[in-house]
Coordinates of C-alpha atoms in Angstrom, one line a residue:
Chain A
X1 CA -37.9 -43.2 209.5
X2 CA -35.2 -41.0 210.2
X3 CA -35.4 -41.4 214.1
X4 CA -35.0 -44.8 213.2
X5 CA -32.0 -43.9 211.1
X6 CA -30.2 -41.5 213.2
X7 CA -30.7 -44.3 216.4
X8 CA -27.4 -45.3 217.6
X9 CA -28.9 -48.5 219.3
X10 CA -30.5 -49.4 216.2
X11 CA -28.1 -49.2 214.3
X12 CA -25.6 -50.7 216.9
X13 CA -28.1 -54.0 216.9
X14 CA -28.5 -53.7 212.8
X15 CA -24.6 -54.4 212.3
X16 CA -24.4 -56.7 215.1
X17 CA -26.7 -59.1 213.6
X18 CA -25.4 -58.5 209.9
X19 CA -21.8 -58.6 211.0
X20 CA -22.6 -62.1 213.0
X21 CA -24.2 -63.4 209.8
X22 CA -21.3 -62.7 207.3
X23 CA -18.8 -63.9 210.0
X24 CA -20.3 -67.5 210.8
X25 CA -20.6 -67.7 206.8
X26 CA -17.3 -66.8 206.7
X27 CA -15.8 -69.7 209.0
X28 CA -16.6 -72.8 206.5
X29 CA -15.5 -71.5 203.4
X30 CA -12.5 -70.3 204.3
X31 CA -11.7 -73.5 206.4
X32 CA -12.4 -75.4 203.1
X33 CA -12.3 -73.4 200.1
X34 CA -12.1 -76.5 197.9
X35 CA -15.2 -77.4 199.2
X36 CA -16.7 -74.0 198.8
X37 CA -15.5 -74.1 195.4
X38 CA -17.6 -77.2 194.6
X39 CA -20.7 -75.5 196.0
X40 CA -20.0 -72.3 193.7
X41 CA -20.0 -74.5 190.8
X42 CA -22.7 -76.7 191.9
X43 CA -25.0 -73.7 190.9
X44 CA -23.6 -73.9 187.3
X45 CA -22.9 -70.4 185.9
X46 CA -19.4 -69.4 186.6
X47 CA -17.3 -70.7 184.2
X48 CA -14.5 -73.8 184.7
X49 CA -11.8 -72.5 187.2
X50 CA -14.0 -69.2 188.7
X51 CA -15.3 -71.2 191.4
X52 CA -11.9 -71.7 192.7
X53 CA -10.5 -68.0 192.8
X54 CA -13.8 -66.6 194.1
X55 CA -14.1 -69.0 196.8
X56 CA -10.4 -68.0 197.4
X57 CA -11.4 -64.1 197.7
X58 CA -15.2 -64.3 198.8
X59 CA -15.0 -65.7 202.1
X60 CA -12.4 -63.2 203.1
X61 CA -14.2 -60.4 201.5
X62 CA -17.1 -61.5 204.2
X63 CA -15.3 -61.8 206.9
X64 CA -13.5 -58.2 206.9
X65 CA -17.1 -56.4 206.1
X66 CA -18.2 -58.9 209.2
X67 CA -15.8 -57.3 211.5
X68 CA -16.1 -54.0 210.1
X69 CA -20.0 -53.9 210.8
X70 CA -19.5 -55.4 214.2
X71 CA -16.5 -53.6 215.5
X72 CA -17.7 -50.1 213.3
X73 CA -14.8 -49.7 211.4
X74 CA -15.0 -49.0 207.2
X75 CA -18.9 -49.6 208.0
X76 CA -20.4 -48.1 204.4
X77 CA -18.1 -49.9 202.5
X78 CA -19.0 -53.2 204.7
X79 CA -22.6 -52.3 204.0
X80 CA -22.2 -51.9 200.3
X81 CA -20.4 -54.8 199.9
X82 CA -22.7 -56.9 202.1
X83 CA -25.4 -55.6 199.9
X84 CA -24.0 -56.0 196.7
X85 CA -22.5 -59.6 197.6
X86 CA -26.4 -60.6 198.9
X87 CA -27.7 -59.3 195.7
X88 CA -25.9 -61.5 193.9
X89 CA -26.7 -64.2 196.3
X90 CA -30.1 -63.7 195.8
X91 CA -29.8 -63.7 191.9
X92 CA -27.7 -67.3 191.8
X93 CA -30.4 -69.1 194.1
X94 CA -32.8 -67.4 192.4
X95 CA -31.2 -68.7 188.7
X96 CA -30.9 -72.2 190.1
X97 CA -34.4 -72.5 191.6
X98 CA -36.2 -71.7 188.5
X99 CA -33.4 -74.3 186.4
X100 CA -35.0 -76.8 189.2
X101 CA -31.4 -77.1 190.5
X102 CA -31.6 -79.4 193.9
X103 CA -28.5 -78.1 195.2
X104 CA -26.9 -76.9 198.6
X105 CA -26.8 -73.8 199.5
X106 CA -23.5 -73.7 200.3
X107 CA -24.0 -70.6 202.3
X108 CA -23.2 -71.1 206.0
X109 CA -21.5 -75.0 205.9
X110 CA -20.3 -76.7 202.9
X111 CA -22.0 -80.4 204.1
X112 CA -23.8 -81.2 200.6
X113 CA -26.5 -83.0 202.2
X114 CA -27.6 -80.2 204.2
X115 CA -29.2 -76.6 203.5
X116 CA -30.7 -76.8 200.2
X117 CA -31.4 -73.8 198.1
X118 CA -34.8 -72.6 198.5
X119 CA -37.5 -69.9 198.0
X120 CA -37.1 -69.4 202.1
X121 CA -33.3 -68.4 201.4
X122 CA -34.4 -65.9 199.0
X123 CA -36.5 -64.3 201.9
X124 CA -34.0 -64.6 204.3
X125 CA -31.7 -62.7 202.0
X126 CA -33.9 -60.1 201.3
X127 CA -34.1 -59.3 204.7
X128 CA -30.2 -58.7 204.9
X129 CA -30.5 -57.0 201.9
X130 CA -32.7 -54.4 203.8
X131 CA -30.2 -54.3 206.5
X132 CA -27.5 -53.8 204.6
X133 CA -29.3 -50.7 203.5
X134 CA -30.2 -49.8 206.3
X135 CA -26.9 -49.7 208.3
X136 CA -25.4 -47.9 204.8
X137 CA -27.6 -45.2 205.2
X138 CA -27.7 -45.1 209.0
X139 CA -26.3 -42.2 211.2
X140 CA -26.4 -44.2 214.3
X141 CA -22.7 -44.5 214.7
X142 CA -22.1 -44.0 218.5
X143 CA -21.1 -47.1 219.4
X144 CA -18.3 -47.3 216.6
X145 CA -14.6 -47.4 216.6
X146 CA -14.9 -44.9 213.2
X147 CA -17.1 -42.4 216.3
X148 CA -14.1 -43.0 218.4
X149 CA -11.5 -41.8 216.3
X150 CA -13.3 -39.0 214.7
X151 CA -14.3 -38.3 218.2
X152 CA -10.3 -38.3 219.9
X153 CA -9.5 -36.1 216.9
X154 CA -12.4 -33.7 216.0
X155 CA -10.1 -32.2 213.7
X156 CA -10.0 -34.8 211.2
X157 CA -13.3 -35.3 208.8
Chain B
X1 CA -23.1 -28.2 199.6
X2 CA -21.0 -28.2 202.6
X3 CA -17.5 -29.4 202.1
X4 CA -17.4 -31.4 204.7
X5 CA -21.4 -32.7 205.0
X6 CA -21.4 -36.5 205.6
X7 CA -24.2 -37.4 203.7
X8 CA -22.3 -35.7 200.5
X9 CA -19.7 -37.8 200.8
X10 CA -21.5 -41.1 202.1
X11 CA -21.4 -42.4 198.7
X12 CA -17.6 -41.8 197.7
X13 CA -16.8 -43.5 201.3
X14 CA -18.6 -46.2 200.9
X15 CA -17.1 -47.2 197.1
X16 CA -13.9 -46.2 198.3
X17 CA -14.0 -48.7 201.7
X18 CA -15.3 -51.4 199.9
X19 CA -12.6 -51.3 197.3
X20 CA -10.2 -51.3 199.8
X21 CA -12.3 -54.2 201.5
X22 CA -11.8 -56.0 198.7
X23 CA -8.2 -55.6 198.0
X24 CA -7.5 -56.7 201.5
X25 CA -9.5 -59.7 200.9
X26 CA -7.9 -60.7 197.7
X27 CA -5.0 -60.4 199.3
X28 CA -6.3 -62.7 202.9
X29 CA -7.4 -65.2 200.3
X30 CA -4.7 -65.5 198.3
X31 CA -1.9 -65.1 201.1
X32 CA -3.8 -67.6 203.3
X33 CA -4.6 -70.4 200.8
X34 CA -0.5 -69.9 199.1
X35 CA 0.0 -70.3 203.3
X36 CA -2.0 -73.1 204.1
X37 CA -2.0 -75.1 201.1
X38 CA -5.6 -75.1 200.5
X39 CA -7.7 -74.3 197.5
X40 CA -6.2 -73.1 194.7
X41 CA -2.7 -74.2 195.9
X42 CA -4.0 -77.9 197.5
X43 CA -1.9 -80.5 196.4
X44 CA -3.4 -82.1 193.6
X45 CA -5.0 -85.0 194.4
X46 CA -3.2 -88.1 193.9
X47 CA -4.0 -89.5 190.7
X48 CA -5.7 -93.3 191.6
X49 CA -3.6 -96.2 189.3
X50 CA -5.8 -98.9 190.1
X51 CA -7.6 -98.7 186.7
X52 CA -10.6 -101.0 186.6
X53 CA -9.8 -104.0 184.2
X54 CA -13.2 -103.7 183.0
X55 CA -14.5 -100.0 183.1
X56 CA -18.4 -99.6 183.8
X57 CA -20.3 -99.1 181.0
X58 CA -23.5 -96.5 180.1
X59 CA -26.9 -98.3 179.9
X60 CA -29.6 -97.0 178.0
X61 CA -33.3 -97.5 179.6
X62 CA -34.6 -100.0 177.3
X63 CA -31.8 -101.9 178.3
X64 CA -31.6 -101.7 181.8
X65 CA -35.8 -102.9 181.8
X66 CA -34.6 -106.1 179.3
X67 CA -32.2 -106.6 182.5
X68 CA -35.1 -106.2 184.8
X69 CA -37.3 -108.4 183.1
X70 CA -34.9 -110.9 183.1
X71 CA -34.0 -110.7 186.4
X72 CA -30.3 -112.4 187.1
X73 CA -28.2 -109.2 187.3
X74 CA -28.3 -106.3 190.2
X75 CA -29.6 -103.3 190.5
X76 CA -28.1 -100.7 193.0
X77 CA -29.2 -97.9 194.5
X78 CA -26.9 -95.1 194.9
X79 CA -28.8 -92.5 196.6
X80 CA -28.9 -92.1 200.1
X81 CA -31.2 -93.8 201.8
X82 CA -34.2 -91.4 202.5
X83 CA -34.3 -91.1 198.7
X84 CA -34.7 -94.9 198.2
X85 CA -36.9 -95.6 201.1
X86 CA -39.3 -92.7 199.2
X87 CA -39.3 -94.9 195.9
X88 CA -36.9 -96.9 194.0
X89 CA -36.9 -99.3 191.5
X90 CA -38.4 -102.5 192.7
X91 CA -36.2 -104.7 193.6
X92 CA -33.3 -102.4 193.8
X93 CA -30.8 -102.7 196.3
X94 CA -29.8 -99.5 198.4
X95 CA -25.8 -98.8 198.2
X96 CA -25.3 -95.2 198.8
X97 CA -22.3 -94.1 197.6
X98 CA -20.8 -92.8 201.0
X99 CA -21.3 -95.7 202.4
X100 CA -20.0 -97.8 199.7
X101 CA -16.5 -98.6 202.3
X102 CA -18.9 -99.3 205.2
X103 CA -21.0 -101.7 203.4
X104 CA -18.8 -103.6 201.2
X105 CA -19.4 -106.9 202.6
X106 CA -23.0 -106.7 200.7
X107 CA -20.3 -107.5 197.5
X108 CA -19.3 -110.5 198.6
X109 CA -22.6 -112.3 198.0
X110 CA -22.4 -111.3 194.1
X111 CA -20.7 -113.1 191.6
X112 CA -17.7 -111.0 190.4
X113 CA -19.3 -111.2 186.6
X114 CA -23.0 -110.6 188.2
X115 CA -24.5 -107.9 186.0
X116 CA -24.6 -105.0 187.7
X117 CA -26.3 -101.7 186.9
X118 CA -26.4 -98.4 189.3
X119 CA -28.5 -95.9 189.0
X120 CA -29.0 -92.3 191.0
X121 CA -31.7 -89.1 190.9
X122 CA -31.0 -89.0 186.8
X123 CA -28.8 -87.1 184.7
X124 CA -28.2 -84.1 187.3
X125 CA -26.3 -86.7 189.8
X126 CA -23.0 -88.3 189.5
X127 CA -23.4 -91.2 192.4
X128 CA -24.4 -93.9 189.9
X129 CA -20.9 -93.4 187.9
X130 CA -18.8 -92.7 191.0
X131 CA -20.5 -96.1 192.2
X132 CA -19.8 -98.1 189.5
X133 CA -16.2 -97.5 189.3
X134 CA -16.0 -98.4 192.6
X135 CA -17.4 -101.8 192.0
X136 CA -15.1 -102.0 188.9
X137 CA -12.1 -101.6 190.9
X138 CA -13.4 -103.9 193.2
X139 CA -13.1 -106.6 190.7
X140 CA -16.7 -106.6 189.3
X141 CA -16.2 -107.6 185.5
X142 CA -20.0 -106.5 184.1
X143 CA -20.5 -103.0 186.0
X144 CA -23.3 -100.5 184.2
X145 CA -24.3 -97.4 185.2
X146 CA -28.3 -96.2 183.7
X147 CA -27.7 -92.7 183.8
X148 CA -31.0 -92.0 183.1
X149 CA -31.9 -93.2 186.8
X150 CA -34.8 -92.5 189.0
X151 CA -36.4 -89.9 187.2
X152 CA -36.1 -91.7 183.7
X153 CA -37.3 -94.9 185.1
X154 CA -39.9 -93.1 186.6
X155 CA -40.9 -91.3 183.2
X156 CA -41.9 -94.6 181.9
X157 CA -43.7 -95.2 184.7
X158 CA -41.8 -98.8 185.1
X159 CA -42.0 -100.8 188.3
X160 CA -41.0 -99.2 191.0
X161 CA -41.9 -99.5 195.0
X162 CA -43.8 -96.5 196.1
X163 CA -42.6 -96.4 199.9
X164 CA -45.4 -92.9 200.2
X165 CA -48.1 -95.5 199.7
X166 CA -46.0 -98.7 200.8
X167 CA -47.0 -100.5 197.9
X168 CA -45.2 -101.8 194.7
X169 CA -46.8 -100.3 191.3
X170 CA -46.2 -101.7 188.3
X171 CA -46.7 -100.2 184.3
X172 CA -50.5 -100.3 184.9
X173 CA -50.5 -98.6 188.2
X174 CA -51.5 -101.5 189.6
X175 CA -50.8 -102.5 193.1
X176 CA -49.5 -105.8 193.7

């Protein structure tokens, strides 16, 4: 486990493929946040005018951890947020599968007619919940720009 | 502990990046959407005048059977159409809502005081409203919507054309 954790090619492709995720969920919702709004609400447990100023903050909120995991800058607090936002994720599909909700996901494209919540997206969010801790707790950070800097100026911590 | 050990201080990073994260993202979102007009600072949208002269009206289920019974009036189908091909109620007529502009010409075969009623999934769905106001502001004067829909027409296990069986079934489960 911890060869696995101390592997900088592991843990280059690890916030690669989380990075890519959070950025091509990113795209949609901040092209339309109205839209993304409507999605938010769909799922019926923020109250009246929430949907709106999260789906003004969220999407951004994914796209800087995106970049940070792929481009290895601020990568624990990417990680940690990726987790944390995934968790919740998890808990509002969750919520709306077991009120029989037949909603969109809303999670990668705002089209209502597409993606609808299911057990599967629960699944497929636990995975990137196991990534995210993974690349929180992972030491492979060769092929980072945070390795770079540290590495032009061992001084610094 | 070391002073400066990563793993130690792996934990204070990481709370203290993602707090920054997050500030820089409230301010992204709120900067871009002030900038761009969108979301919370969209134009609100422009309030429609054209108010029906005759607004829809709510229709319970016993009421919208009499009307089935009867026959005469139009019912309409406001789900999309892979919904209505799996079952409707017989006789309905499919009119999804986002094609309501694309299809208009069906209207022109009704009677502007032809009873209509409109119907979606049930009471999680909003089509069978949207849809009747539409037709309302079209100019039809005896627009209902039976918000119970599908699923309450279903629970009373009323007529309805099976397309999973391609069959019609009536109260007895009977096919015709």
């Amino acid at each position: 486990m911890n060869k696995l954790r101390t592997n900088h090619y592991i843990g280059l492709a690890a916030r690669v493929v989380l990075g890519a995720v959070f950025i091509v969920a990113s795209i949609d919702k901040i092209a339309d946040p109205s839209a993304f709004a409507v999605s938010i609400d769909n799922y019926r447990i923020l109250p009246q005018g929430l949907p709106l100023v999260v789906a003004t903050v969220l999407p951004w909120v994914e796209i800087l951890c995106g970049f940070g995991l792929l481009f290895g800058l601020f990568i624990r607090g990417s990680s940690l947020l990726t987790m944390l936002m995934l968790a919740v994720f998890t808990a509002a599909v969750i919520s709306g599968l077991l009120r029989g909700l037949d909603i969109s996901c809303g999670c990668f494209t705002q089209d209502p007619d597409v993606a609808r919540i299911g057990w599967g997206k629960v699944v497929e969010n636990a995975g990137l919940i196991v990534l995210s801790v993974f690349v929180l707790f992972s030491t492979g950070l060769r092929f980072t720009i945070e390795h770079w800097l540290v590495s032009r100026n061992p001084g610094s911590p | 502990m070391e002073p400066n050990n990563p793993e130690s201080s792996t934990g204070r990073s990481a709370v203290r990046e993602a707090m920054f994260i997050t500030v820089a993202g409230i301010l992204l979102g709120f900067g871009y959407t002030l900038v761009s007009g969108k979301g919370l600072y969209s134009e609100p949208a422009p309030v429609n005048l054209k108010v029906a002269e005759y607004p829809p009206e709510y229709i319970g289920y016993e009421e919208t059977y009499a009307a089935f019974e009867q026959g005469g009036g139009v019912i309409v189908d406001s789900r999309n159409e892979y919904d209505y091909e799996l079952g409707h109620i017989r006789g309905s007529i499919n009119l999804p809502l986002k094609e309501f502009e694309a299809r208009k010409e069906i209207l022109r075969s009704w009677q502007k005081d032809t009873l209509i009623i409109t119907y979606c999934d049930g009471q999680e769905c909003n089509s069978s409203i949207d849809l009747a106001t539409k037709l309302a502001e079209a100019g039809f004067t005896n627009v209902k919507f039976f918000f119970g829909g599908w699923s309450e027409w279903q629970e009373h296990q009323s007529p309805v054309y099976d397309s999973t069986s391609r069959r019609l079934v009536d109260e007895e489960g009977e096919e015709q």
